[in-house]
XYZ file of C-alpha atoms in Angstrom:
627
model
C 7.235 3.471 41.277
C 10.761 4.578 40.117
C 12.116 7.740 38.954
C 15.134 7.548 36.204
C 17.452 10.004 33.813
C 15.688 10.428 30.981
C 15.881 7.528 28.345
C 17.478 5.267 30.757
C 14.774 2.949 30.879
C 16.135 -0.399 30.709
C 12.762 -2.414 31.802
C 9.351 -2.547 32.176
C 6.757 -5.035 33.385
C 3.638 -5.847 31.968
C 1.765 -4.405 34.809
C 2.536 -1.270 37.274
C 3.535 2.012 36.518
C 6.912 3.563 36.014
C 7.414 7.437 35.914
C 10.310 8.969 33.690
C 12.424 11.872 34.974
C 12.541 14.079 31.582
C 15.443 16.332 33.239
C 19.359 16.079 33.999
C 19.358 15.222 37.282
C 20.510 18.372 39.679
C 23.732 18.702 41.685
C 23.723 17.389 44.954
C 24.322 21.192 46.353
C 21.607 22.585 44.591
C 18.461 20.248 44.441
C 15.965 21.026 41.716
C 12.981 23.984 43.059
C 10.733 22.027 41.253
C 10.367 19.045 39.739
C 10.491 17.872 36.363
C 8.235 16.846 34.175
C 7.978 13.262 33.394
C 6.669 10.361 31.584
C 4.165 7.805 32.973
C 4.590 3.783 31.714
C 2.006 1.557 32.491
C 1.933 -1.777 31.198
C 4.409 -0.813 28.717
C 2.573 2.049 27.260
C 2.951 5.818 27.647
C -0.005 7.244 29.892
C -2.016 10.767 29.152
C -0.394 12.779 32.033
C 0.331 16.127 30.141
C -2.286 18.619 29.329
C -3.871 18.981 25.523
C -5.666 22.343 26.610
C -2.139 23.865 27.733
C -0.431 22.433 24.448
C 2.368 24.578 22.454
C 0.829 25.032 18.914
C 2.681 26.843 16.412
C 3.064 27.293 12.138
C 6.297 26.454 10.830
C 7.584 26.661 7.123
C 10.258 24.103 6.813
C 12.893 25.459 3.763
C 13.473 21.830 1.391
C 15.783 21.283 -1.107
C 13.886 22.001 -4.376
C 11.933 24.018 -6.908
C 9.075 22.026 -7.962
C 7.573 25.391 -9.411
C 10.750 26.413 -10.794
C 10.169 29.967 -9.937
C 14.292 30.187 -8.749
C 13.715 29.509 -4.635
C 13.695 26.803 -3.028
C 9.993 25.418 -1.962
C 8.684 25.725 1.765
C 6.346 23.399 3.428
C 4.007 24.200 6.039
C 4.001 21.887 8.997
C 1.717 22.602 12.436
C 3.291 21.322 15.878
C 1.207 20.439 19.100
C 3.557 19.862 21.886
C 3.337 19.475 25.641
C 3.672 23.356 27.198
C 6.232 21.458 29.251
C 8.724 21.320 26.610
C 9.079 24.707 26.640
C 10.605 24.533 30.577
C 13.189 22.961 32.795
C 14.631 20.868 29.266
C 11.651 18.426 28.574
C 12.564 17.164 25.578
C 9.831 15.324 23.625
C 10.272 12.296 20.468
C 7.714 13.646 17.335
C 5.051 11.555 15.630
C 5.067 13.379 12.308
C 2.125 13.015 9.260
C 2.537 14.501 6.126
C 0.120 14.823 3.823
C -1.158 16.097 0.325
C -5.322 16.331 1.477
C -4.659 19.387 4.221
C -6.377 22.194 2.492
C -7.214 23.360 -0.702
C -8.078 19.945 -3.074
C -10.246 20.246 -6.018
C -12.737 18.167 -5.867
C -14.134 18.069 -9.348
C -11.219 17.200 -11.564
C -12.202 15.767 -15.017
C -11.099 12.169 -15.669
C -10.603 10.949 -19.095
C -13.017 8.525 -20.348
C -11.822 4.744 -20.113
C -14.357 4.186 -23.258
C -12.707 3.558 -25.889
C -13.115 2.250 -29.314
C -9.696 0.080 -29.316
C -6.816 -0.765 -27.134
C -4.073 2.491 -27.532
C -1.646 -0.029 -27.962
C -3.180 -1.564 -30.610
C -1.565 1.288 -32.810
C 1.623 0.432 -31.823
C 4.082 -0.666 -34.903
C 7.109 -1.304 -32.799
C 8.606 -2.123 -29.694
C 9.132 -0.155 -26.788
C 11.297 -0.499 -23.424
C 12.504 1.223 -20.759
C 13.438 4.985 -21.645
C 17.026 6.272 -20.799
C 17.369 7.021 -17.121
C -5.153 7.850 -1.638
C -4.867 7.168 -3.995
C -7.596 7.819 -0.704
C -11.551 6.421 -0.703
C -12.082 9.458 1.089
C -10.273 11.628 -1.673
C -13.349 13.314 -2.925
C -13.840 15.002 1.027
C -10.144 15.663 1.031
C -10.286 13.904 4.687
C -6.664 13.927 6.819
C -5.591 13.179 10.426
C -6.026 17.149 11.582
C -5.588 17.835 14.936
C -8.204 15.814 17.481
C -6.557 12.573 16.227
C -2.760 12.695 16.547
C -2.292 15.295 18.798
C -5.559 14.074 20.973
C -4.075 11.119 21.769
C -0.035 11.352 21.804
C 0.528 15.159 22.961
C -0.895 14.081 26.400
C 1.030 11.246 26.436
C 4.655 13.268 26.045
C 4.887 13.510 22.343
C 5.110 16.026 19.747
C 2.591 16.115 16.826
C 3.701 17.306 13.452
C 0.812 17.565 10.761
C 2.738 18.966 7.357
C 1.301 19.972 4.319
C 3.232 18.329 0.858
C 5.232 20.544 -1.320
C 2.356 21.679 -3.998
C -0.609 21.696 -1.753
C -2.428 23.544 0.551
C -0.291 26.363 2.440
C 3.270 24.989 1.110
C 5.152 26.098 -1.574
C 5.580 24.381 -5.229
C 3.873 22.047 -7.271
C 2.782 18.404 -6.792
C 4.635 15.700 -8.180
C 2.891 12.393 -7.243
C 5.125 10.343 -5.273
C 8.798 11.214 -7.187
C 11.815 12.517 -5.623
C 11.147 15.729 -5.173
C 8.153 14.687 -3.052
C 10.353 12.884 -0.986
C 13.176 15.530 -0.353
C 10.455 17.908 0.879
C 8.675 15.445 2.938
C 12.748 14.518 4.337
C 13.399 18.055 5.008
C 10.791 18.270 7.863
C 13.027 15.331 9.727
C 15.596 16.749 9.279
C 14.723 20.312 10.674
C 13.489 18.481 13.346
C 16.976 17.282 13.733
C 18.724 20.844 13.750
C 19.609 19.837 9.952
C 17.607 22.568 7.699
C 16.030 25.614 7.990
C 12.266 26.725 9.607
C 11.017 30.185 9.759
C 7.642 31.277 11.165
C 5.118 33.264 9.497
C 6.946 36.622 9.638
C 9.976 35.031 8.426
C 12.214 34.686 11.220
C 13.914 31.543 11.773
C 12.603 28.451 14.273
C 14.755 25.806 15.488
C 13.243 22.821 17.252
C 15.098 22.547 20.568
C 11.867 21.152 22.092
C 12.405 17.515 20.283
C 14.823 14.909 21.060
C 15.549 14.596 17.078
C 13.602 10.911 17.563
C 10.554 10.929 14.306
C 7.945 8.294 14.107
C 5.824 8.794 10.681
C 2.621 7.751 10.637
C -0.757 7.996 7.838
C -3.200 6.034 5.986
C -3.086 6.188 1.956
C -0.821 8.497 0.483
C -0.107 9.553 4.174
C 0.913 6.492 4.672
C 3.211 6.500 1.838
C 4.961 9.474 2.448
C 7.293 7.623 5.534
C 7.701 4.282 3.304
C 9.192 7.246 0.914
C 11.636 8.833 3.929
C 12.204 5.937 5.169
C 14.199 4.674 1.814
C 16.464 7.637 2.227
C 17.901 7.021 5.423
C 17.334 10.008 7.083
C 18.607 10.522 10.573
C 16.265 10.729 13.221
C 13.806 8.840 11.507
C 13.141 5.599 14.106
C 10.176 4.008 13.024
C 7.008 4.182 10.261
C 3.748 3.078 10.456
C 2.396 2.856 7.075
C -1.080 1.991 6.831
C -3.004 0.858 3.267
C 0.346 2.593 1.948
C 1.606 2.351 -1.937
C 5.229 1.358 -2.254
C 5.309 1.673 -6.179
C 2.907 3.828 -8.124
C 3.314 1.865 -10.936
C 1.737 -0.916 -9.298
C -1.133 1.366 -8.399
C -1.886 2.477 -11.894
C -0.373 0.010 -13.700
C -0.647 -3.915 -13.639
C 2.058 -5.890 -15.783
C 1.620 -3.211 -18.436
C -1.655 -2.692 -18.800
C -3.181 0.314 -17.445
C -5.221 -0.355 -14.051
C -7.182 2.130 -12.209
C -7.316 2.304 -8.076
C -10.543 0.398 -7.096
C -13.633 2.870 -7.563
C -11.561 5.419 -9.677
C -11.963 4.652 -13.205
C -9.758 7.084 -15.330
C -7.346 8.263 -12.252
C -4.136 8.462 -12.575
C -0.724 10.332 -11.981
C -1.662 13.811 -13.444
C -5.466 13.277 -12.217
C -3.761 12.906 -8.685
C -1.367 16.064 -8.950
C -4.512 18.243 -10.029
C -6.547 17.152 -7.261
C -3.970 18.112 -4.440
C -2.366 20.921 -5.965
C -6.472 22.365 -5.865
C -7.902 24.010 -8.965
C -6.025 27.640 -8.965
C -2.619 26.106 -8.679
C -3.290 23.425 -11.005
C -4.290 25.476 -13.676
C -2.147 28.347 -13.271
C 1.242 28.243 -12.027
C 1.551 24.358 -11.959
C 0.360 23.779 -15.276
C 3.295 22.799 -17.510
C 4.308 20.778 -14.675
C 1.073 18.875 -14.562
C 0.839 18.543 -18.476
C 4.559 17.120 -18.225
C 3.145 13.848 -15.993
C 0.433 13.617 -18.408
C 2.929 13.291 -21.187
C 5.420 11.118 -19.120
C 3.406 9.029 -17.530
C 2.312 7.048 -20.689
C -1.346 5.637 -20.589
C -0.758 4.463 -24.288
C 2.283 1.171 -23.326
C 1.603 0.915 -19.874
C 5.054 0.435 -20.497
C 7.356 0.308 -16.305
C 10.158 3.701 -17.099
C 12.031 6.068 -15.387
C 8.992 7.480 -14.636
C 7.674 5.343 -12.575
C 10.814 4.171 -11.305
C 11.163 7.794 -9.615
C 8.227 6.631 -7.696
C 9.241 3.393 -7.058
C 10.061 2.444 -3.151
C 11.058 -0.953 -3.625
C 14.248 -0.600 -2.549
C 15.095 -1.142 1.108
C 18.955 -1.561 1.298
C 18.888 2.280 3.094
C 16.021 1.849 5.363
C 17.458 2.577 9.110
C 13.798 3.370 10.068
C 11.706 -0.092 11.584
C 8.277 -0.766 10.116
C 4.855 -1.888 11.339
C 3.026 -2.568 8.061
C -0.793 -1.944 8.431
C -2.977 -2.793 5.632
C -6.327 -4.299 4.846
C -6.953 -7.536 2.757
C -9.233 -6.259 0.535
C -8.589 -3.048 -0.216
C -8.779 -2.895 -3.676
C -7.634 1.058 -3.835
C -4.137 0.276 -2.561
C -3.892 -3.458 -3.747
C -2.127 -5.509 -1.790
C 0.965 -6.629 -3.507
C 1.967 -2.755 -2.368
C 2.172 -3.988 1.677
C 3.847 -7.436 0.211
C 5.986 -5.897 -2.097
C 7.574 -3.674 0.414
C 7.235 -6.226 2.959
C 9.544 -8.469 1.065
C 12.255 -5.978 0.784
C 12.036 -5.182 4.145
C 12.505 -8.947 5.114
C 15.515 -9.295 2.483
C 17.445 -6.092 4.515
C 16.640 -7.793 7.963
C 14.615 -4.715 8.830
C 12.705 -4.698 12.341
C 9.144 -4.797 11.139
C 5.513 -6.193 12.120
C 2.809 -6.661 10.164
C -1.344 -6.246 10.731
C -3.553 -7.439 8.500
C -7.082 -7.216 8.670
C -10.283 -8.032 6.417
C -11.661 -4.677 5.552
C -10.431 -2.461 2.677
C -8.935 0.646 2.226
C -7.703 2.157 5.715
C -6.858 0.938 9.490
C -8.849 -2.105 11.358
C -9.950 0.280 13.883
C -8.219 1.792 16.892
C -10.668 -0.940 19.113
C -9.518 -4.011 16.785
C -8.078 -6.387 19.450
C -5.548 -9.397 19.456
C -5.253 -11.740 22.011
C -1.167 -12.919 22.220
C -0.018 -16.716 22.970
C 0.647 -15.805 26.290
C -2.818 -14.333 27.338
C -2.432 -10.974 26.906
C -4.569 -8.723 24.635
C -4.248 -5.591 22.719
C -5.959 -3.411 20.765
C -4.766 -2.008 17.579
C -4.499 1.008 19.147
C -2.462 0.124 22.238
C -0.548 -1.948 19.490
C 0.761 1.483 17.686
C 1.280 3.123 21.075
C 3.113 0.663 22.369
C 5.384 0.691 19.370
C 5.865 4.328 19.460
C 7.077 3.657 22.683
C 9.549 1.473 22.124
C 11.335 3.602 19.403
C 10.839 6.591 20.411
C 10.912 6.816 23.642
C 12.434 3.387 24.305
C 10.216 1.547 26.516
C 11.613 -1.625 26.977
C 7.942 -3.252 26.712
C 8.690 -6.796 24.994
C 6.660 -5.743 21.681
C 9.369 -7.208 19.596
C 9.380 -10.161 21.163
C 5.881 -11.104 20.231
C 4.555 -12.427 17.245
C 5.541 -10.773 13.931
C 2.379 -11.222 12.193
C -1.621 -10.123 13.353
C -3.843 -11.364 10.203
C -7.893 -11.105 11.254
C -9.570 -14.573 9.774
C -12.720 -14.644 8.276
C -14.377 -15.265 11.128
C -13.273 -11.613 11.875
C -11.700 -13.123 15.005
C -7.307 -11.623 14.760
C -4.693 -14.622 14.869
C -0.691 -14.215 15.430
C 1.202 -15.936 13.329
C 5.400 -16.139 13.474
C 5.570 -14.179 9.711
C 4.105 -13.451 6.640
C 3.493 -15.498 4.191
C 3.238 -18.306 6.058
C 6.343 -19.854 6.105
C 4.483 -23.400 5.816
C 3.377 -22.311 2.370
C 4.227 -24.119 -0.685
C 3.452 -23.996 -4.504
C 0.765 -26.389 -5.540
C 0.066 -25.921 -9.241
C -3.628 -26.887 -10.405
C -3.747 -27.702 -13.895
C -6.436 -26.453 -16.390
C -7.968 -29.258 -18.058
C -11.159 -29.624 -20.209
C -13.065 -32.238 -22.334
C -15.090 -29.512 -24.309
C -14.800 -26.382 -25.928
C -17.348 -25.038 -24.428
C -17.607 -26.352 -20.899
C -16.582 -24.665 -18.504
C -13.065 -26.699 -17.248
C -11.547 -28.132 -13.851
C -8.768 -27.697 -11.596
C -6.810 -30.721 -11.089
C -3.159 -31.492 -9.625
C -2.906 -34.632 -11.378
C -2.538 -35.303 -15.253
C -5.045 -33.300 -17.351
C -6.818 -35.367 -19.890
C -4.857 -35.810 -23.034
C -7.600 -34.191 -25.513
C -6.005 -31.481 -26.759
C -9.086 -29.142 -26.322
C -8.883 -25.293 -27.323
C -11.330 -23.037 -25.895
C -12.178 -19.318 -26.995
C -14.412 -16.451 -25.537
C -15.210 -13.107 -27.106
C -14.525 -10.137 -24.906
C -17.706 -7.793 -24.042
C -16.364 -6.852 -20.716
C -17.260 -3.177 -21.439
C -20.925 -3.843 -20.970
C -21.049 -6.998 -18.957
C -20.002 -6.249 -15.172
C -17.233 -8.547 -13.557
C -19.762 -9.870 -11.006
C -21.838 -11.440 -13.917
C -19.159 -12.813 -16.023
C -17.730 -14.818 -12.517
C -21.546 -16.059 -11.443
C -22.798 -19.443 -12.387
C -19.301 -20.995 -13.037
C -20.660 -24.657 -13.890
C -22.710 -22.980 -17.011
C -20.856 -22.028 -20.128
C -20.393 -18.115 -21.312
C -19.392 -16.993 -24.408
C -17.761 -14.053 -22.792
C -15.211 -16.174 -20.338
C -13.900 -19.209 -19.436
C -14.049 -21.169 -16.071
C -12.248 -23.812 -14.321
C -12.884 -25.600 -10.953
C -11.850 -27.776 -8.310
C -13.305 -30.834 -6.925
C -14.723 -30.194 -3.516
C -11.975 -29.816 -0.777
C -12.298 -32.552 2.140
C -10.898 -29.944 4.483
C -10.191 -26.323 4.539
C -7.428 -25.096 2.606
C -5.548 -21.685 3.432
C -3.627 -19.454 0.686
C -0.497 -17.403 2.279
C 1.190 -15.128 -0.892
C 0.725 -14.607 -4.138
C -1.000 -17.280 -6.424
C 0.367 -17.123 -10.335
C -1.562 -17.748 -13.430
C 0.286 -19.473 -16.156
C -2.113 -19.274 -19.064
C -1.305 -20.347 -22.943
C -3.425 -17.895 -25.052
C -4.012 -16.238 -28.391
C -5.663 -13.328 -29.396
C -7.083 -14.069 -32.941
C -8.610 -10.808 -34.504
C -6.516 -8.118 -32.752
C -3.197 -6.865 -31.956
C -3.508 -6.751 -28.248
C -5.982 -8.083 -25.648
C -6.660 -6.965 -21.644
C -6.207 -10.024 -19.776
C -8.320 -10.554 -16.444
C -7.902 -13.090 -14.249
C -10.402 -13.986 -10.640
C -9.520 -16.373 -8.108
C -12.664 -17.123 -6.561
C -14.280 -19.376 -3.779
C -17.279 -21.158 -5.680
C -19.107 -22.285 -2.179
C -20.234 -25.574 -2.305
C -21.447 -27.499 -4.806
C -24.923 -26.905 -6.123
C -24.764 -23.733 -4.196
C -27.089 -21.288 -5.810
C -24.735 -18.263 -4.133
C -22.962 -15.850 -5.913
C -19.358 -16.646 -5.859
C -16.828 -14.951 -3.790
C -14.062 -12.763 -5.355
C -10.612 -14.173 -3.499
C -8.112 -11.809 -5.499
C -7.693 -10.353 -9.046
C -4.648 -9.817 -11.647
C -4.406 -7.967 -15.112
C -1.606 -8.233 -17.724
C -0.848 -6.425 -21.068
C 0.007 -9.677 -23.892
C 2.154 -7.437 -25.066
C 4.388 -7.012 -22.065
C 4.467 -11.099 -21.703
C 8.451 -10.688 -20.812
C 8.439 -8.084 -18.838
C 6.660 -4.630 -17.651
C 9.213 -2.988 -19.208
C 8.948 -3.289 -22.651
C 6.181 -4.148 -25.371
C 6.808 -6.628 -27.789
C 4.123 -6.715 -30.697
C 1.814 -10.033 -30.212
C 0.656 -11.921 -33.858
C -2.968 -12.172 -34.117
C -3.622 -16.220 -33.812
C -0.338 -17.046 -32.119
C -0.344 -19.131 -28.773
C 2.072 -17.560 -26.046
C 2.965 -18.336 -22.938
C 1.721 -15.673 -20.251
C 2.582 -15.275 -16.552
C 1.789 -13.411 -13.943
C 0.894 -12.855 -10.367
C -2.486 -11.993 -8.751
C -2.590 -9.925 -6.150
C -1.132 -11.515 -3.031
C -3.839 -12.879 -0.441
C -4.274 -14.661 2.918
C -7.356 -16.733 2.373
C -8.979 -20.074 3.881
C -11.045 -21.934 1.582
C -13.554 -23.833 4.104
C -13.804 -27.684 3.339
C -16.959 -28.455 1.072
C -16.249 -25.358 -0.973
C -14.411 -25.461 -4.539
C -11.445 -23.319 -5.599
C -12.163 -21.585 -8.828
C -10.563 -19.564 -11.418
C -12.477 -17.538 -14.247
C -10.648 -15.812 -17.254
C -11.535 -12.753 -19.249
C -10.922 -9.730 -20.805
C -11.827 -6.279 -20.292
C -12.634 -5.356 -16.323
C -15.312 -2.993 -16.636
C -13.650 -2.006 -12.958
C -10.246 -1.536 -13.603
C -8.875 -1.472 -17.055
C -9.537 0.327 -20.252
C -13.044 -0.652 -21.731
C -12.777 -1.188 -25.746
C -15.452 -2.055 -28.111
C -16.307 -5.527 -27.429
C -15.440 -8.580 -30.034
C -12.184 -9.149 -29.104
C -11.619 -12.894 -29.982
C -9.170 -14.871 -27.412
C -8.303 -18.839 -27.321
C -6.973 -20.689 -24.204
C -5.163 -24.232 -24.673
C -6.482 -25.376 -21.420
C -3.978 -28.382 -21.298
C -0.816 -25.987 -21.276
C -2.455 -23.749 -18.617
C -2.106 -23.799 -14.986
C -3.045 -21.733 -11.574
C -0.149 -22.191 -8.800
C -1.382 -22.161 -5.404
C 0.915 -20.770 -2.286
C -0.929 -23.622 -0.114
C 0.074 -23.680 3.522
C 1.024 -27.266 3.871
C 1.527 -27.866 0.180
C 0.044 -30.576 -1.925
C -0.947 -33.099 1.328
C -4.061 -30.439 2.269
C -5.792 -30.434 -1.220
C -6.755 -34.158 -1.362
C -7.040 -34.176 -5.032
């Protein structure tokens, strides 16, 4: 055991301790009366040497750059600090794990949603086109549930960090008036980083000013849900001092969360949310009625449930963009979470891997939130981690720069099936290719198959009648060899050997809608079992589309009632390993009683089977599907 400068850790081992000296080291005349505080390493992770019960806890209202009330001052957040008591002595300065969040205090709970019955399509009324105008979200919304202190500070105060739990502009004890992901958000969420960072004003509760001369100006952000989306939102702006995020079941574009290639979607197990809903909850009842009401009834207005239509609305919440990121990224996010839908972690993961940003990714099989702090991964060279030593271990390397070899292990942690965690080099799989199944069928009425040779050369139509408002999803996908008037189905031979999806598979569907001006369109990828099997299938991933948004998300174009068109679109992305025996199957409908808009059934719709087609991101292509 070693003592060194602060920060001038250059190395550590994978086992044995190594104890940082936090202070400037004193002048050989005049040797130190006591000595200073330090950091503990042990097997490359920051130890709990510093006392909780001692900890520094103070209030601090952090002065941002807008007026989301527009009441003429600029809005203050509220932000609560834990630090170790030794900051506050002999120079110990500490890095700051920071979560912000809209849930602290204060949500109402009991927000009227708008019915998604309704007797036809809005966009049925539509009589021209429209484009782009001129330039948790949380399971656990309804308890308002947030990382408050005995999480965060529990674990990282002891181990020489600062914990910063803030409070969004518009909610609980902070100034203003939600805004649901836009810029504004974002400034006041920035401004905490950069008064950590000697860059904006703080003033206690009396009003006199705070500086933070405790922190070393190094920010990791941290959350799950919108808590979680809060850093990806920093992190586009390239703040200083931000080092790292560690965005867990995060959104990186709200239009993706409430929208789905123009139609309107809802967030698994909230029918009826959206934008406005969202702003009402955090901003609590008082606020969102009172002061904050124009505000609220201006993202009711803007935010357009009638197109579905991608705008500058949505773009303002829209994090898609990582050409300013300075910040790494350890993506955490859960392969079935069908609240934050995955093409929100792949979207963003994307961008990041276009802007070479340092990044890992976790992936587990649960839903919405973490795998679980005991979740544990066993490396290629022996070693295993939990989750949890996982996210401490990369705090420590950007924060407080513990050289500890975590970027030189596997990008990628995806938990199988089996429940058992793999590594992988990336994500997708960069062994995954394309494979497109063709639609083919012999019958109108039968349900169809899957094939990647030639499809027959019948030129077979097939139609279904939409009732999706009173027949659940599960129901319409069961017994996939039987016909159903209310969807069609398609299937594979049985695979010879397991088959693994790594991305997004892509529906390319020829389709007409014969008796009305618009259509939902639903599509399942599902795992069928094995032949004969009398279980219910299992869902593999989902995607929605608006016909009338068949070029892009941006702009309705008017379908004619009996015309064939060409739609295409992407479900949402999935790691998935079909086992051999099983089938691959694909089921087409309409209205998602669980997601989209619910009209009066009777909708007519007509597939050309032969000029449809499901492409498959099939890690080793067309050799593993034997058919």
């Amino acid at each position: 055991m070693r003592r060194l400068p602060y920060l001038a850790l250059l190395g550590v081992g994978v086992s044995g301790a190594l104890v940082l000296n936090a202070g400037p080291a004193p002048a050989a005349a005049q040797p130190a009366a006591t000595t200073p505080p330090d950091i503990v390493v042990s097997d490359g992770m920051t130890q709990p040497v510093f006392s909780l019960a001692d900890a520094i806890e103070e209030r601090v209202y952090v002065q941002t750059p807008v007026d989301t009330d527009r009441d003429g001052r600029l809005d203050r957040v509220a932000i609560d600090i834990s630090r170790p008591r030794e900051t506050a002595t002999q120079g110990f300065k500490v890095p700051v794990i920071f979560e912000h969040s809209p849930y602290r205090k204060g949500t109402w709970g009991n927000v009227p949603y708008p019915s998604v019955l309704v007797d036809d399509l809005p966009q049925n009324g539509l009589t021209r086109r429209s484009g782009l105008r001129a330039l948790d979200v949380e399971a656990q919304r309804a308890v308002a549930k947030a990382n408050l202190p005995g999480s965060l500070d529990d674990y990282y105060v002891p181990r020489g960090y600062a914990v910063v739990l803030g409070q969004s502009v518009g909610t609980g004890d902070s100034d203003g008036c939600p805004t649901s992901g836009d810029q504004a958000e974002t400034l006041g969420t920035k401004a905490v980083v950069d008064w950590l960072n000697g860059r904006a004003k703080g003033y206690d509760a009396n009003g006199t000013p705070v500086t933070a001369g405790w922190t070393t100006g190094a920010v990791g952000m941290t959350g799950v849900s919108y808590n979680g989306t809060l850093p990806n939102q920093v992190a586009t702006t390239g703040v200083e001092g931000l080092k790292t995020i560690v965005p867990v079941s995060a959104i990186s574009s709200w239009y993706d969360y409430y929208r789905a290639n123009g139609l309107v979607v809802a967030p698994g197990t909230y029918q009826g949310e959206d934008t406005d809903i969202l702003a009402q909850y955090t901003a609590g009842q008082a606020r969102a009625e009172g002061p904050c009401a124009d505000e609220i009834a201006e993202i009711t207005e803007e935010q357009d449930r009638v197109t579905g239509d991608y705008s500058k609305f949505w773009q303002d919440r829209d994090y898609l963009d990582a050409r300013d990121v300075e910040a790494s990224v350890f993506v955490v996010h859960g392969l079935n979470d069908w609240n934050v839908k995955t093409e929100h972690f792949a979207g963003w993961w994307d961008e990041l891997a276009k802007r070479d940003v340092p990044r890992k990714i976790w992936l587990h099989q649960g839903g919405h939130g973490g795998p679980g702090s005991n979740a544990s991964v066993t490396l290629p060279d022996g070693r295993a981690w939990t989750y949890k030593q996982t996210e401490n271990r990369w705090f420590d390397y950007w924060l407080w720069n513990v050289r500890n070899g975590i970027m030189d292990e596997p990008t990628a942690v995806l938990q199988r099936e089996d429940r058992v965690y793999t590594t992988y080099a990336n994500w997708p799989d960069p062994d995954a290719r394309e494979v497109a199944l063709k639609f083919a069928a012999t019958d109108a009425a039968d349900p169809g198959t899957l094939t990647s040779g030639k499809p027959p050369k019948a030129k077979v139509e097939q139609s279904f009648v939409d009732e999706g408002r009173t027949i659940h999803p599960d129901t319409l996908v069961a017994n996939p060899d039987t016909a159903s008037p209310n969807r069609l189905a398609y299937r594979s031979p049985v695979l010879a050997q397991n088959v693994r999806i790594s991305g997004r598979p892509e529906m390319r569907l020829r389709m007409a809608i014969d008796n009305k001006p618009d259509a939902n369109l639903t599509a399942y990828l599902v795992d069928l079992g094995p032949a004969g099997s009398t279980a219910a299938p299992k869902v593999v991933t989902r995607g929605w589309m608006d016909p009338q948004n068949r070029k892009n998300s941006s702009r309705t174009e008017l379908v004619k009632q009996g015309k064939l068109y060409d739609y295409r679109w992407t479900l949402e992305p999935k790691d998935y390993i079909f086992q051999a025996g099983h089938r691959i199957g694909v089921v087409v409908f309409s209205s998602d009683q669980e997601y989209t808009l619910l009209p009066l059934g009777g909708t007519e719709l007509r597939v050309a089977p032969n000029d449809s087609e499901l492409r498959l991101p099939v890690v080793g292509g067309q050799a593993v599907l034997g058919f």
